[in-house]
Amino acid sequence: MIDLFPYNTLQVHAQAKNFIELNSPDQLLPTDEPLLFLGGGANILFTKDFPGTVAKINFSGIKVIKEIDSDVLVEAAAGQNWHDLVMWSVNHNLSGLENMALIPGTVGAAVVGNIAAYGQNQGDVVNSVRVLDLSTNKAVNLSHQDCRFFYRDSAFKHEFKDKLLIISVTYRLSKKAHFDTAYHSRYESLEKILTQFATPPYTIQQVANAVIKIRTVKMPDWTKIGTAGSFFKNPFVSRQRLIELQSQIKELQFYPTEKMLYPHPDDPIFKRTDQVKIPTGRLLDELGWLGKKIGNVSTFEKHALVIVNLGGATGAEIYEYSSLMRADIKKNFDIDLEYEVHII
Ligand SMILES: Cc1cc2nc3c(=O)[nH]c(=O)nc-3n(C[C@H](O)[C@H](O)[C@H](O)COP(=O)(O)OP(=O)(O)OC[C@H]3O[C@@H](n4cnc5c(N)ncnc54)[C@H](O)[C@@H]3O)c2cc1C
């Protein structure tokens, strides 16, 4: 038995029956009990002990594969720290990852959750993913399309779940900065910070610096306080329902699906043409969840969507807190929130 406390950013105690550190994708994996891959543990909540092997992905590294016109293919190992990869790309003047600076975790998990920030998504820049098929023990390459990147979603959360180990990810990054003000002006806070210390056209470094500045103020420091970032996804509602909600909630913002920056044509989002995305944080705010404390669990004082462990909360207590939030949203707004965090 090993305590997973040091391996999850929500800082909960849970026991794993077995624990291994994978320093190479060639290392043998157990086949006779449940297996859970773990990167930085920044998107997972352990509500109970794990009755099998937790395999922590440690193998890391970044290498340039080749240049194609103004693009560069860069391969990063699954256990590579995500923020370090972003800063590597920024320091090499390669664009595509800079808006996703300071997101905790590893490269492999970034693909699983199709992480995103300020309009940039993992799915925009992934070229291919190398995986180990656990049923054959053979490594194969998956194309971008095989990954089915949707809004905070991918095939790794569905048909590939527990069947494939992500070994490495190849990104297609651009030698040209793609900062276009019309596109980024949708993210007013980013634009505002940038204008404080830079003038357009902004460099990749300036954008990354602005993102780091905002995130340092707006998000809790996960190295000090237990958190997994946003707990739920943002929901979709019909335009009719939006009008009703706007009469209840002052200044409720929304985002039309045709403007969504998740460009997979099969994404169910694009089939909901009459629907808009609304911010869960604002709904929770309206119901008084900002900073609400129950036992040792609370929401972050600046963001009601971010649950924090004030110290000593169990996984079950955090789950119970999140269930109360979900029930409150259902009761008041008839919306079923979907978890962004992987619940064990
Ligand atoms: C303060 C804070 C801010 C955050 N901000 C953002 C944000 O802006 N945008 C965003 O999208 N997310 C954000 N997150 C969420 C989190 O950082 C991401 O989901 C990140 O990708 C998690 O990486 P990880 O390595 O810690 O994943 P883990 O929690 O270790 O794993 C997540 C899932 O991926 C699976 N997995 C991990 N590695 C592999 C592998 N090699 N092969 C197969 N499966 C694997 C695990 O089994 C698990 O199901 C934030 C989190 C925190 C704490």
PDB file of C-alpha atoms in Angstrom, residues 27-295:
ATOM      1  CA  GLN A  27       8.885  -1.071 -18.479  1.00  0.00           C
ATOM      2  CA  LEU A  28       6.625  -4.072 -17.791  1.00  0.00           C
ATOM      3  CA  LEU A  29       3.086  -3.316 -16.606  1.00  0.00           C
ATOM      4  CA  PRO A  30       0.924  -5.603 -14.486  1.00  0.00           C
ATOM      5  CA  THR A  31      -1.861  -7.378 -16.403  1.00  0.00           C
ATOM      6  CA  ASP A  32      -3.697  -9.089 -13.548  1.00  0.00           C
ATOM      7  CA  GLU A  33      -5.220  -6.102 -11.719  1.00  0.00           C
ATOM      8  CA  PRO A  34      -6.719  -2.647 -12.372  1.00  0.00           C
ATOM      9  CA  LEU A  35      -4.181  -0.135 -13.686  1.00  0.00           C
ATOM     10  CA  LEU A  36      -4.310   3.645 -13.410  1.00  0.00           C
ATOM     11  CA  PHE A  37      -1.883   5.950 -15.217  1.00  0.00           C
ATOM     12  CA  LEU A  38      -0.993   9.107 -13.359  1.00  0.00           C
ATOM     13  CA  GLY A  39       0.828  12.207 -14.605  1.00  0.00           C
ATOM     14  CA  GLY A  40       0.965  15.168 -12.225  1.00  0.00           C
ATOM     15  CA  GLY A  41      -2.348  14.227 -10.551  1.00  0.00           C
ATOM     16  CA  ALA A  42      -3.755  17.714 -11.327  1.00  0.00           C
ATOM     17  CA  ASN A  43      -7.027  16.502 -12.823  1.00  0.00           C
ATOM     18  CA  ILE A  44      -7.991  13.644 -10.552  1.00  0.00           C
ATOM     19  CA  LEU A  45      -9.965  13.193  -7.323  1.00  0.00           C
ATOM     20  CA  PHE A  46      -9.446  10.040  -5.269  1.00  0.00           C
ATOM     21  CA  THR A  47     -12.661   9.464  -3.322  1.00  0.00           C
ATOM     22  CA  LYS A  48     -11.481   6.014  -2.228  1.00  0.00           C
ATOM     23  CA  ASP A  49      -8.454   3.717  -2.267  1.00  0.00           C
ATOM     24  CA  PHE A  50      -7.320   2.255  -5.593  1.00  0.00           C
ATOM     25  CA  PRO A  51      -7.449  -1.562  -5.605  1.00  0.00           C
ATOM     26  CA  GLY A  52      -4.691  -2.089  -8.225  1.00  0.00           C
ATOM     27  CA  THR A  53      -1.505  -0.497  -9.559  1.00  0.00           C
ATOM     28  CA  VAL A  54      -1.041   3.226  -9.981  1.00  0.00           C
ATOM     29  CA  ALA A  55       1.665   3.833 -12.602  1.00  0.00           C
ATOM     30  CA  LYS A  56       3.193   7.289 -12.435  1.00  0.00           C
ATOM     31  CA  ILE A  57       4.481   8.419 -15.830  1.00  0.00           C
ATOM     32  CA  ASN A  58       7.977   9.828 -15.368  1.00  0.00           C
ATOM     33  CA  PHE A  59       9.634   9.538 -18.798  1.00  0.00           C
ATOM     34  CA  SER A  60      10.193  12.982 -20.241  1.00  0.00           C
ATOM     35  CA  GLY A  61      12.106  14.802 -22.967  1.00  0.00           C
ATOM     36  CA  ILE A  62      11.587  17.088 -25.962  1.00  0.00           C
ATOM     37  CA  LYS A  63      13.046  16.701 -29.451  1.00  0.00           C
ATOM     38  CA  VAL A  64      12.679  18.398 -32.803  1.00  0.00           C
ATOM     39  CA  ILE A  65      11.618  15.855 -35.444  1.00  0.00           C
ATOM     40  CA  LYS A  66      11.612  17.928 -38.643  1.00  0.00           C
ATOM     41  CA  GLU A  67      10.709  21.236 -40.257  1.00  0.00           C
ATOM     42  CA  ILE A  68       7.908  21.524 -42.796  1.00  0.00           C
ATOM     43  CA  ASP A  69       7.827  24.977 -44.432  1.00  0.00           C
ATOM     44  CA  SER A  70       7.177  27.420 -41.600  1.00  0.00           C
ATOM     45  CA  ASP A  71       6.183  24.672 -39.147  1.00  0.00           C
ATOM     46  CA  VAL A  72       8.273  22.480 -36.862  1.00  0.00           C
ATOM     47  CA  LEU A  73       7.321  19.004 -35.617  1.00  0.00           C
ATOM     48  CA  VAL A  74       8.287  18.620 -31.958  1.00  0.00           C
ATOM     49  CA  GLU A  75       7.934  15.358 -30.033  1.00  0.00           C
ATOM     50  CA  ALA A  76       7.489  15.401 -26.248  1.00  0.00           C
ATOM     51  CA  ALA A  77       7.404  12.325 -23.998  1.00  0.00           C
ATOM     52  CA  ALA A  78       4.194  11.681 -22.038  1.00  0.00           C
ATOM     53  CA  GLY A  79       5.690  12.450 -18.628  1.00  0.00           C
ATOM     54  CA  GLN A  80       7.159  15.764 -19.792  1.00  0.00           C
ATOM     55  CA  ASN A  81       6.061  18.652 -17.570  1.00  0.00           C
ATOM     56  CA  TRP A  82       3.544  20.633 -19.628  1.00  0.00           C
ATOM     57  CA  HIS A  83       4.551  24.161 -18.575  1.00  0.00           C
ATOM     58  CA  ASP A  84       8.238  23.389 -19.224  1.00  0.00           C
ATOM     59  CA  LEU A  85       7.309  22.276 -22.761  1.00  0.00           C
ATOM     60  CA  VAL A  86       5.381  25.534 -23.272  1.00  0.00           C
ATOM     61  CA  MET A  87       8.389  27.578 -22.099  1.00  0.00           C
ATOM     62  CA  TRP A  88      10.726  25.501 -24.293  1.00  0.00           C
ATOM     63  CA  SER A  89       8.540  26.337 -27.319  1.00  0.00           C
ATOM     64  CA  VAL A  90       8.392  30.021 -26.336  1.00  0.00           C
ATOM     65  CA  ASN A  91      12.192  30.166 -25.929  1.00  0.00           C
ATOM     66  CA  HIS A  92      12.579  28.562 -29.370  1.00  0.00           C
ATOM     67  CA  ASN A  93      10.176  31.114 -30.893  1.00  0.00           C
ATOM     68  CA  LEU A  94       7.627  28.459 -31.798  1.00  0.00           C
ATOM     69  CA  SER A  95       3.962  29.372 -31.586  1.00  0.00           C
ATOM     70  CA  GLY A  96       0.957  27.216 -30.684  1.00  0.00           C
ATOM     71  CA  LEU A  97       1.292  26.512 -26.955  1.00  0.00           C
ATOM     72  CA  GLU A  98       1.931  29.933 -25.403  1.00  0.00           C
ATOM     73  CA  ASN A  99      -1.664  30.604 -24.276  1.00  0.00           C
ATOM     74  CA  MET A 100      -1.574  27.336 -22.320  1.00  0.00           C
ATOM     75  CA  ALA A 101       1.356  28.408 -20.115  1.00  0.00           C
ATOM     76  CA  LEU A 102       1.234  27.557 -16.398  1.00  0.00           C
ATOM     77  CA  ILE A 103      -1.349  24.748 -16.704  1.00  0.00           C
ATOM     78  CA  PRO A 104      -0.114  22.082 -14.271  1.00  0.00           C
ATOM     79  CA  GLY A 105       0.479  18.478 -15.334  1.00  0.00           C
ATOM     80  CA  THR A 106       2.068  16.400 -18.051  1.00  0.00           C
ATOM     81  CA  VAL A 107       1.978  16.117 -21.845  1.00  0.00           C
ATOM     82  CA  GLY A 108       0.129  12.747 -21.881  1.00  0.00           C
ATOM     83  CA  ALA A 109      -2.724  14.003 -19.712  1.00  0.00           C
ATOM     84  CA  ALA A 110      -2.913  17.237 -21.723  1.00  0.00           C
ATOM     85  CA  VAL A 111      -3.996  15.115 -24.689  1.00  0.00           C
ATOM     86  CA  VAL A 112      -6.442  13.021 -22.613  1.00  0.00           C
ATOM     87  CA  GLY A 113      -8.312  16.134 -21.420  1.00  0.00           C
ATOM     88  CA  ASN A 114      -7.732  18.260 -24.558  1.00  0.00           C
ATOM     89  CA  ILE A 115      -6.570  21.042 -22.251  1.00  0.00           C
ATOM     90  CA  ALA A 116      -7.167  24.603 -23.359  1.00  0.00           C
ATOM     91  CA  ALA A 117      -6.736  28.211 -22.281  1.00  0.00           C
ATOM     92  CA  TYR A 118      -7.368  31.577 -23.902  1.00  0.00           C
ATOM     93  CA  GLY A 119      -8.629  30.056 -27.135  1.00  0.00           C
ATOM     94  CA  GLN A 120      -5.736  27.664 -27.690  1.00  0.00           C
ATOM     95  CA  ASN A 121      -6.443  23.931 -27.483  1.00  0.00           C
ATOM     96  CA  GLN A 122      -4.308  20.863 -27.384  1.00  0.00           C
ATOM     97  CA  GLY A 123      -6.303  19.574 -30.346  1.00  0.00           C
ATOM     98  CA  ASP A 124      -5.187  22.566 -32.477  1.00  0.00           C
ATOM     99  CA  VAL A 125      -1.537  21.601 -32.329  1.00  0.00           C
ATOM    100  CA  VAL A 126      -1.335  17.810 -31.911  1.00  0.00           C
ATOM    101  CA  ASN A 127      -0.007  16.164 -35.069  1.00  0.00           C
ATOM    102  CA  SER A 128       0.098  12.537 -33.854  1.00  0.00           C
ATOM    103  CA  VAL A 129       0.233  10.516 -30.644  1.00  0.00           C
ATOM    104  CA  ARG A 130       2.376   7.433 -30.036  1.00  0.00           C
ATOM    105  CA  VAL A 131       0.698   4.903 -27.765  1.00  0.00           C
ATOM    106  CA  LEU A 132       1.316   1.472 -26.291  1.00  0.00           C
ATOM    107  CA  ASP A 133      -1.605  -0.861 -26.940  1.00  0.00           C
ATOM    108  CA  LEU A 134      -1.911  -2.743 -23.643  1.00  0.00           C
ATOM    109  CA  SER A 135      -3.659  -5.746 -25.254  1.00  0.00           C
ATOM    110  CA  THR A 136      -0.844  -6.444 -27.767  1.00  0.00           C
ATOM    111  CA  ASN A 137       2.058  -4.690 -25.997  1.00  0.00           C
ATOM    112  CA  LYS A 138       2.893  -2.988 -29.324  1.00  0.00           C
ATOM    113  CA  ALA A 139       3.462   0.725 -29.925  1.00  0.00           C
ATOM    114  CA  VAL A 140       1.382   2.393 -32.655  1.00  0.00           C
ATOM    115  CA  ASN A 141       0.905   5.934 -33.958  1.00  0.00           C
ATOM    116  CA  LEU A 142      -2.497   7.609 -33.814  1.00  0.00           C
ATOM    117  CA  SER A 143      -3.415  10.480 -36.105  1.00  0.00           C
ATOM    118  CA  HIS A 144      -4.966  13.719 -34.912  1.00  0.00           C
ATOM    119  CA  GLN A 145      -8.315  12.476 -36.168  1.00  0.00           C
ATOM    120  CA  ASP A 146      -8.055   9.184 -34.220  1.00  0.00           C
ATOM    121  CA  CYS A 147      -7.875  11.242 -30.992  1.00  0.00           C
ATOM    122  CA  ARG A 148     -11.317  12.845 -31.584  1.00  0.00           C
ATOM    123  CA  PHE A 149     -10.533  16.070 -29.755  1.00  0.00           C
ATOM    124  CA  PHE A 150     -13.742  17.671 -28.535  1.00  0.00           C
ATOM    125  CA  TYR A 151     -14.450  20.305 -25.897  1.00  0.00           C
ATOM    126  CA  ARG A 152     -12.293  19.131 -22.914  1.00  0.00           C
ATOM    127  CA  ASP A 153     -12.677  15.646 -24.306  1.00  0.00           C
ATOM    128  CA  SER A 154     -10.917  13.024 -26.434  1.00  0.00           C
ATOM    129  CA  ALA A 155     -11.137   9.343 -27.359  1.00  0.00           C
ATOM    130  CA  PHE A 156      -8.778   8.686 -24.406  1.00  0.00           C
ATOM    131  CA  LYS A 157     -11.690   9.379 -22.056  1.00  0.00           C
ATOM    132  CA  HIS A 158     -13.910   6.903 -23.930  1.00  0.00           C
ATOM    133  CA  GLU A 159     -12.981   4.024 -26.262  1.00  0.00           C
ATOM    134  CA  PHE A 160      -9.217   4.213 -25.505  1.00  0.00           C
ATOM    135  CA  LYS A 161      -9.690   4.482 -21.737  1.00  0.00           C
ATOM    136  CA  ASP A 162      -7.621   1.874 -19.840  1.00  0.00           C
ATOM    137  CA  LYS A 163      -6.522   0.352 -23.177  1.00  0.00           C
ATOM    138  CA  LEU A 164      -3.702   2.657 -24.294  1.00  0.00           C
ATOM    139  CA  LEU A 165      -0.709   4.225 -22.592  1.00  0.00           C
ATOM    140  CA  ILE A 166       0.302   7.506 -24.216  1.00  0.00           C
ATOM    141  CA  ILE A 167       4.064   7.329 -24.853  1.00  0.00           C
ATOM    142  CA  SER A 168       4.683  10.628 -26.634  1.00  0.00           C
ATOM    143  CA  VAL A 169       2.947  13.424 -28.506  1.00  0.00           C
ATOM    144  CA  THR A 170       4.134  15.161 -31.680  1.00  0.00           C
ATOM    145  CA  TYR A 171       3.091  18.800 -31.995  1.00  0.00           C
ATOM    146  CA  ARG A 172       3.048  20.919 -35.128  1.00  0.00           C
ATOM    147  CA  LEU A 173       4.230  24.347 -34.020  1.00  0.00           C
ATOM    148  CA  SER A 174       4.650  27.444 -36.120  1.00  0.00           C
ATOM    149  CA  LYS A 175       7.705  29.646 -36.573  1.00  0.00           C
ATOM    150  CA  LYS A 176       5.303  32.577 -37.050  1.00  0.00           C
ATOM    151  CA  ALA A 177       3.425  34.079 -34.105  1.00  0.00           C
ATOM    152  CA  HIS A 178      -0.314  33.720 -34.626  1.00  0.00           C
ATOM    153  CA  PHE A 179      -1.380  36.482 -32.341  1.00  0.00           C
ATOM    154  CA  ASP A 180      -4.290  38.139 -34.010  1.00  0.00           C
ATOM    155  CA  THR A 181      -6.015  40.820 -32.003  1.00  0.00           C
ATOM    156  CA  ALA A 182      -9.529  40.161 -33.353  1.00  0.00           C
ATOM    157  CA  TYR A 183      -9.258  36.576 -32.165  1.00  0.00           C
ATOM    158  CA  HIS A 184      -7.755  37.386 -28.806  1.00  0.00           C
ATOM    159  CA  SER A 185     -10.026  40.318 -28.092  1.00  0.00           C
ATOM    160  CA  ARG A 186     -12.559  37.640 -27.131  1.00  0.00           C
ATOM    161  CA  TYR A 187     -10.292  37.246 -24.130  1.00  0.00           C
ATOM    162  CA  GLU A 188     -10.499  40.779 -22.837  1.00  0.00           C
ATOM    163  CA  SER A 189      -8.359  40.158 -19.757  1.00  0.00           C
ATOM    164  CA  LEU A 190      -5.468  38.890 -21.893  1.00  0.00           C
ATOM    165  CA  GLU A 191      -5.714  41.824 -24.287  1.00  0.00           C
ATOM    166  CA  LYS A 192      -5.843  44.249 -21.347  1.00  0.00           C
ATOM    167  CA  ILE A 193      -2.703  42.901 -19.681  1.00  0.00           C
ATOM    168  CA  LEU A 194      -0.824  42.847 -22.993  1.00  0.00           C
ATOM    169  CA  THR A 195      -1.555  46.494 -23.701  1.00  0.00           C
ATOM    170  CA  GLN A 196      -0.054  47.358 -20.291  1.00  0.00           C
ATOM    171  CA  PHE A 197       3.451  46.283 -21.274  1.00  0.00           C
ATOM    172  CA  ALA A 198       3.567  45.677 -25.023  1.00  0.00           C
ATOM    173  CA  THR A 199       2.386  46.983 -28.357  1.00  0.00           C
ATOM    174  CA  PRO A 200       1.067  44.916 -31.262  1.00  0.00           C
ATOM    175  CA  PRO A 201       2.151  42.833 -33.065  1.00  0.00           C
ATOM    176  CA  TYR A 202       2.768  40.883 -29.844  1.00  0.00           C
ATOM    177  CA  THR A 203       5.563  38.343 -29.672  1.00  0.00           C
ATOM    178  CA  ILE A 204       5.104  34.763 -28.484  1.00  0.00           C
ATOM    179  CA  GLN A 205       7.097  35.646 -25.341  1.00  0.00           C
ATOM    180  CA  GLN A 206       4.850  38.628 -24.554  1.00  0.00           C
ATOM    181  CA  VAL A 207       1.704  36.518 -24.874  1.00  0.00           C
ATOM    182  CA  ALA A 208       3.140  33.803 -22.607  1.00  0.00           C
ATOM    183  CA  ASN A 209       4.181  36.459 -20.048  1.00  0.00           C
ATOM    184  CA  ALA A 210       0.686  37.980 -20.083  1.00  0.00           C
ATOM    185  CA  VAL A 211      -0.928  34.555 -19.580  1.00  0.00           C
ATOM    186  CA  ILE A 212       1.421  33.807 -16.671  1.00  0.00           C
ATOM    187  CA  LYS A 213       0.627  37.196 -15.087  1.00  0.00           C
ATOM    188  CA  ILE A 214      -3.149  36.652 -15.275  1.00  0.00           C
ATOM    189  CA  ARG A 215      -3.039  33.061 -14.081  1.00  0.00           C
ATOM    190  CA  THR A 216      -0.807  33.935 -11.137  1.00  0.00           C
ATOM    191  CA  VAL A 217      -3.461  36.372  -9.916  1.00  0.00           C
ATOM    192  CA  LYS A 218      -6.638  34.513 -10.918  1.00  0.00           C
ATOM    193  CA  MET A 219      -5.807  30.918 -10.015  1.00  0.00           C
ATOM    194  CA  PRO A 220      -4.747  29.426  -6.674  1.00  0.00           C
ATOM    195  CA  ASP A 221      -1.118  28.357  -6.323  1.00  0.00           C
ATOM    196  CA  TRP A 222      -1.517  24.572  -6.511  1.00  0.00           C
ATOM    197  CA  THR A 223       1.934  24.053  -4.988  1.00  0.00           C
ATOM    198  CA  LYS A 224       0.583  25.609  -1.772  1.00  0.00           C
ATOM    199  CA  ILE A 225      -3.144  24.812  -1.690  1.00  0.00           C
ATOM    200  CA  GLY A 226      -4.999  21.635  -2.715  1.00  0.00           C
ATOM    201  CA  THR A 227      -6.922  22.144  -5.962  1.00  0.00           C
ATOM    202  CA  ALA A 228      -7.543  20.561  -9.375  1.00  0.00           C
ATOM    203  CA  GLY A 229      -8.507  23.799 -11.146  1.00  0.00           C
ATOM    204  CA  SER A 230     -11.994  23.985 -12.704  1.00  0.00           C
ATOM    205  CA  PHE A 231     -14.094  21.162 -11.324  1.00  0.00           C
ATOM    206  CA  PHE A 232     -16.903  21.165 -13.925  1.00  0.00           C
ATOM    207  CA  LYS A 233     -17.167  21.872 -17.636  1.00  0.00           C
ATOM    208  CA  ASN A 234     -19.156  24.853 -18.869  1.00  0.00           C
ATOM    209  CA  PRO A 235     -22.658  23.725 -19.905  1.00  0.00           C
ATOM    210  CA  PHE A 236     -24.654  24.345 -23.088  1.00  0.00           C
ATOM    211  CA  VAL A 237     -28.193  25.695 -23.034  1.00  0.00           C
ATOM    212  CA  SER A 238     -30.681  26.641 -25.743  1.00  0.00           C
ATOM    213  CA  ARG A 239     -30.966  30.306 -26.717  1.00  0.00           C
ATOM    214  CA  GLN A 240     -34.477  30.303 -25.253  1.00  0.00           C
ATOM    215  CA  ARG A 241     -33.151  29.032 -21.914  1.00  0.00           C
ATOM    216  CA  LEU A 242     -30.388  31.650 -22.053  1.00  0.00           C
ATOM    217  CA  ILE A 243     -32.983  34.438 -22.217  1.00  0.00           C
ATOM    218  CA  GLU A 244     -34.740  33.001 -19.152  1.00  0.00           C
ATOM    219  CA  LEU A 245     -31.448  32.651 -17.267  1.00  0.00           C
ATOM    220  CA  GLN A 246     -30.418  36.200 -18.167  1.00  0.00           C
ATOM    221  CA  SER A 247     -33.577  37.485 -16.499  1.00  0.00           C
ATOM    222  CA  GLN A 248     -32.499  35.635 -13.336  1.00  0.00           C
ATOM    223  CA  ILE A 249     -28.728  36.275 -13.466  1.00  0.00           C
ATOM    224  CA  LYS A 250     -27.359  39.738 -14.063  1.00  0.00           C
ATOM    225  CA  GLU A 251     -24.793  40.068 -16.881  1.00  0.00           C
ATOM    226  CA  LEU A 252     -24.708  36.353 -17.661  1.00  0.00           C
ATOM    227  CA  GLN A 253     -22.225  36.012 -20.491  1.00  0.00           C
ATOM    228  CA  PHE A 254     -22.560  33.393 -23.210  1.00  0.00           C
ATOM    229  CA  TYR A 255     -20.607  32.068 -26.124  1.00  0.00           C
ATOM    230  CA  PRO A 256     -22.270  31.037 -29.428  1.00  0.00           C
ATOM    231  CA  THR A 257     -21.275  27.542 -30.637  1.00  0.00           C
ATOM    232  CA  GLU A 258     -20.339  28.804 -34.112  1.00  0.00           C
ATOM    233  CA  LYS A 259     -17.640  30.942 -32.469  1.00  0.00           C
ATOM    234  CA  MET A 260     -16.265  28.053 -30.427  1.00  0.00           C
ATOM    235  CA  LEU A 261     -12.589  27.429 -30.931  1.00  0.00           C
ATOM    236  CA  TYR A 262     -12.815  23.636 -30.876  1.00  0.00           C
ATOM    237  CA  PRO A 263     -12.559  23.011 -34.552  1.00  0.00           C
ATOM    238  CA  HIS A 264     -13.440  19.307 -34.879  1.00  0.00           C
ATOM    239  CA  PRO A 265     -16.378  19.137 -37.312  1.00  0.00           C
ATOM    240  CA  ASP A 266     -17.763  16.025 -35.585  1.00  0.00           C
ATOM    241  CA  ASP A 267     -17.800  17.647 -32.156  1.00  0.00           C
ATOM    242  CA  PRO A 268     -21.365  17.289 -30.833  1.00  0.00           C
ATOM    243  CA  ILE A 269     -21.127  20.990 -29.936  1.00  0.00           C
ATOM    244  CA  PHE A 270     -21.511  21.939 -33.590  1.00  0.00           C
ATOM    245  CA  LYS A 271     -24.683  19.891 -33.859  1.00  0.00           C
ATOM    246  CA  ARG A 272     -26.241  22.043 -31.151  1.00  0.00           C
ATOM    247  CA  THR A 273     -26.557  25.056 -33.412  1.00  0.00           C
ATOM    248  CA  ASP A 274     -29.326  26.611 -31.326  1.00  0.00           C
ATOM    249  CA  GLN A 275     -27.220  26.348 -28.171  1.00  0.00           C
ATOM    250  CA  VAL A 276     -24.741  28.580 -26.373  1.00  0.00           C
ATOM    251  CA  LYS A 277     -22.041  27.885 -23.796  1.00  0.00           C
ATOM    252  CA  ILE A 278     -22.405  29.628 -20.435  1.00  0.00           C
ATOM    253  CA  PRO A 279     -19.902  29.959 -17.563  1.00  0.00           C
ATOM    254  CA  THR A 280     -20.481  27.539 -14.680  1.00  0.00           C
ATOM    255  CA  GLY A 281     -18.505  29.878 -12.391  1.00  0.00           C
ATOM    256  CA  ARG A 282     -21.091  32.643 -12.864  1.00  0.00           C
ATOM    257  CA  LEU A 283     -23.987  30.258 -12.092  1.00  0.00           C
ATOM    258  CA  LEU A 284     -22.252  29.112  -8.912  1.00  0.00           C
ATOM    259  CA  ASP A 285     -21.524  32.717  -7.971  1.00  0.00           C
ATOM    260  CA  GLU A 286     -25.185  33.560  -8.278  1.00  0.00           C
ATOM    261  CA  LEU A 287     -26.061  30.793  -5.810  1.00  0.00           C
ATOM    262  CA  GLY A 288     -23.511  32.036  -3.266  1.00  0.00           C
ATOM    263  CA  TRP A 289     -20.801  29.402  -3.769  1.00  0.00           C
ATOM    264  CA  LEU A 290     -17.921  31.881  -4.074  1.00  0.00           C
ATOM    265  CA  GLY A 291     -15.757  31.248  -1.014  1.00  0.00           C
ATOM    266  CA  LYS A 292     -18.415  29.011   0.620  1.00  0.00           C
ATOM    267  CA  LYS A 293     -16.799  26.819   3.241  1.00  0.00           C
ATOM    268  CA  ILE A 294     -18.082  23.417   4.370  1.00  0.00           C
ATOM    269  CA  GLY A 295     -15.678  21.701   6.774  1.00  0.00           C
TER     270      GLY A 295
END
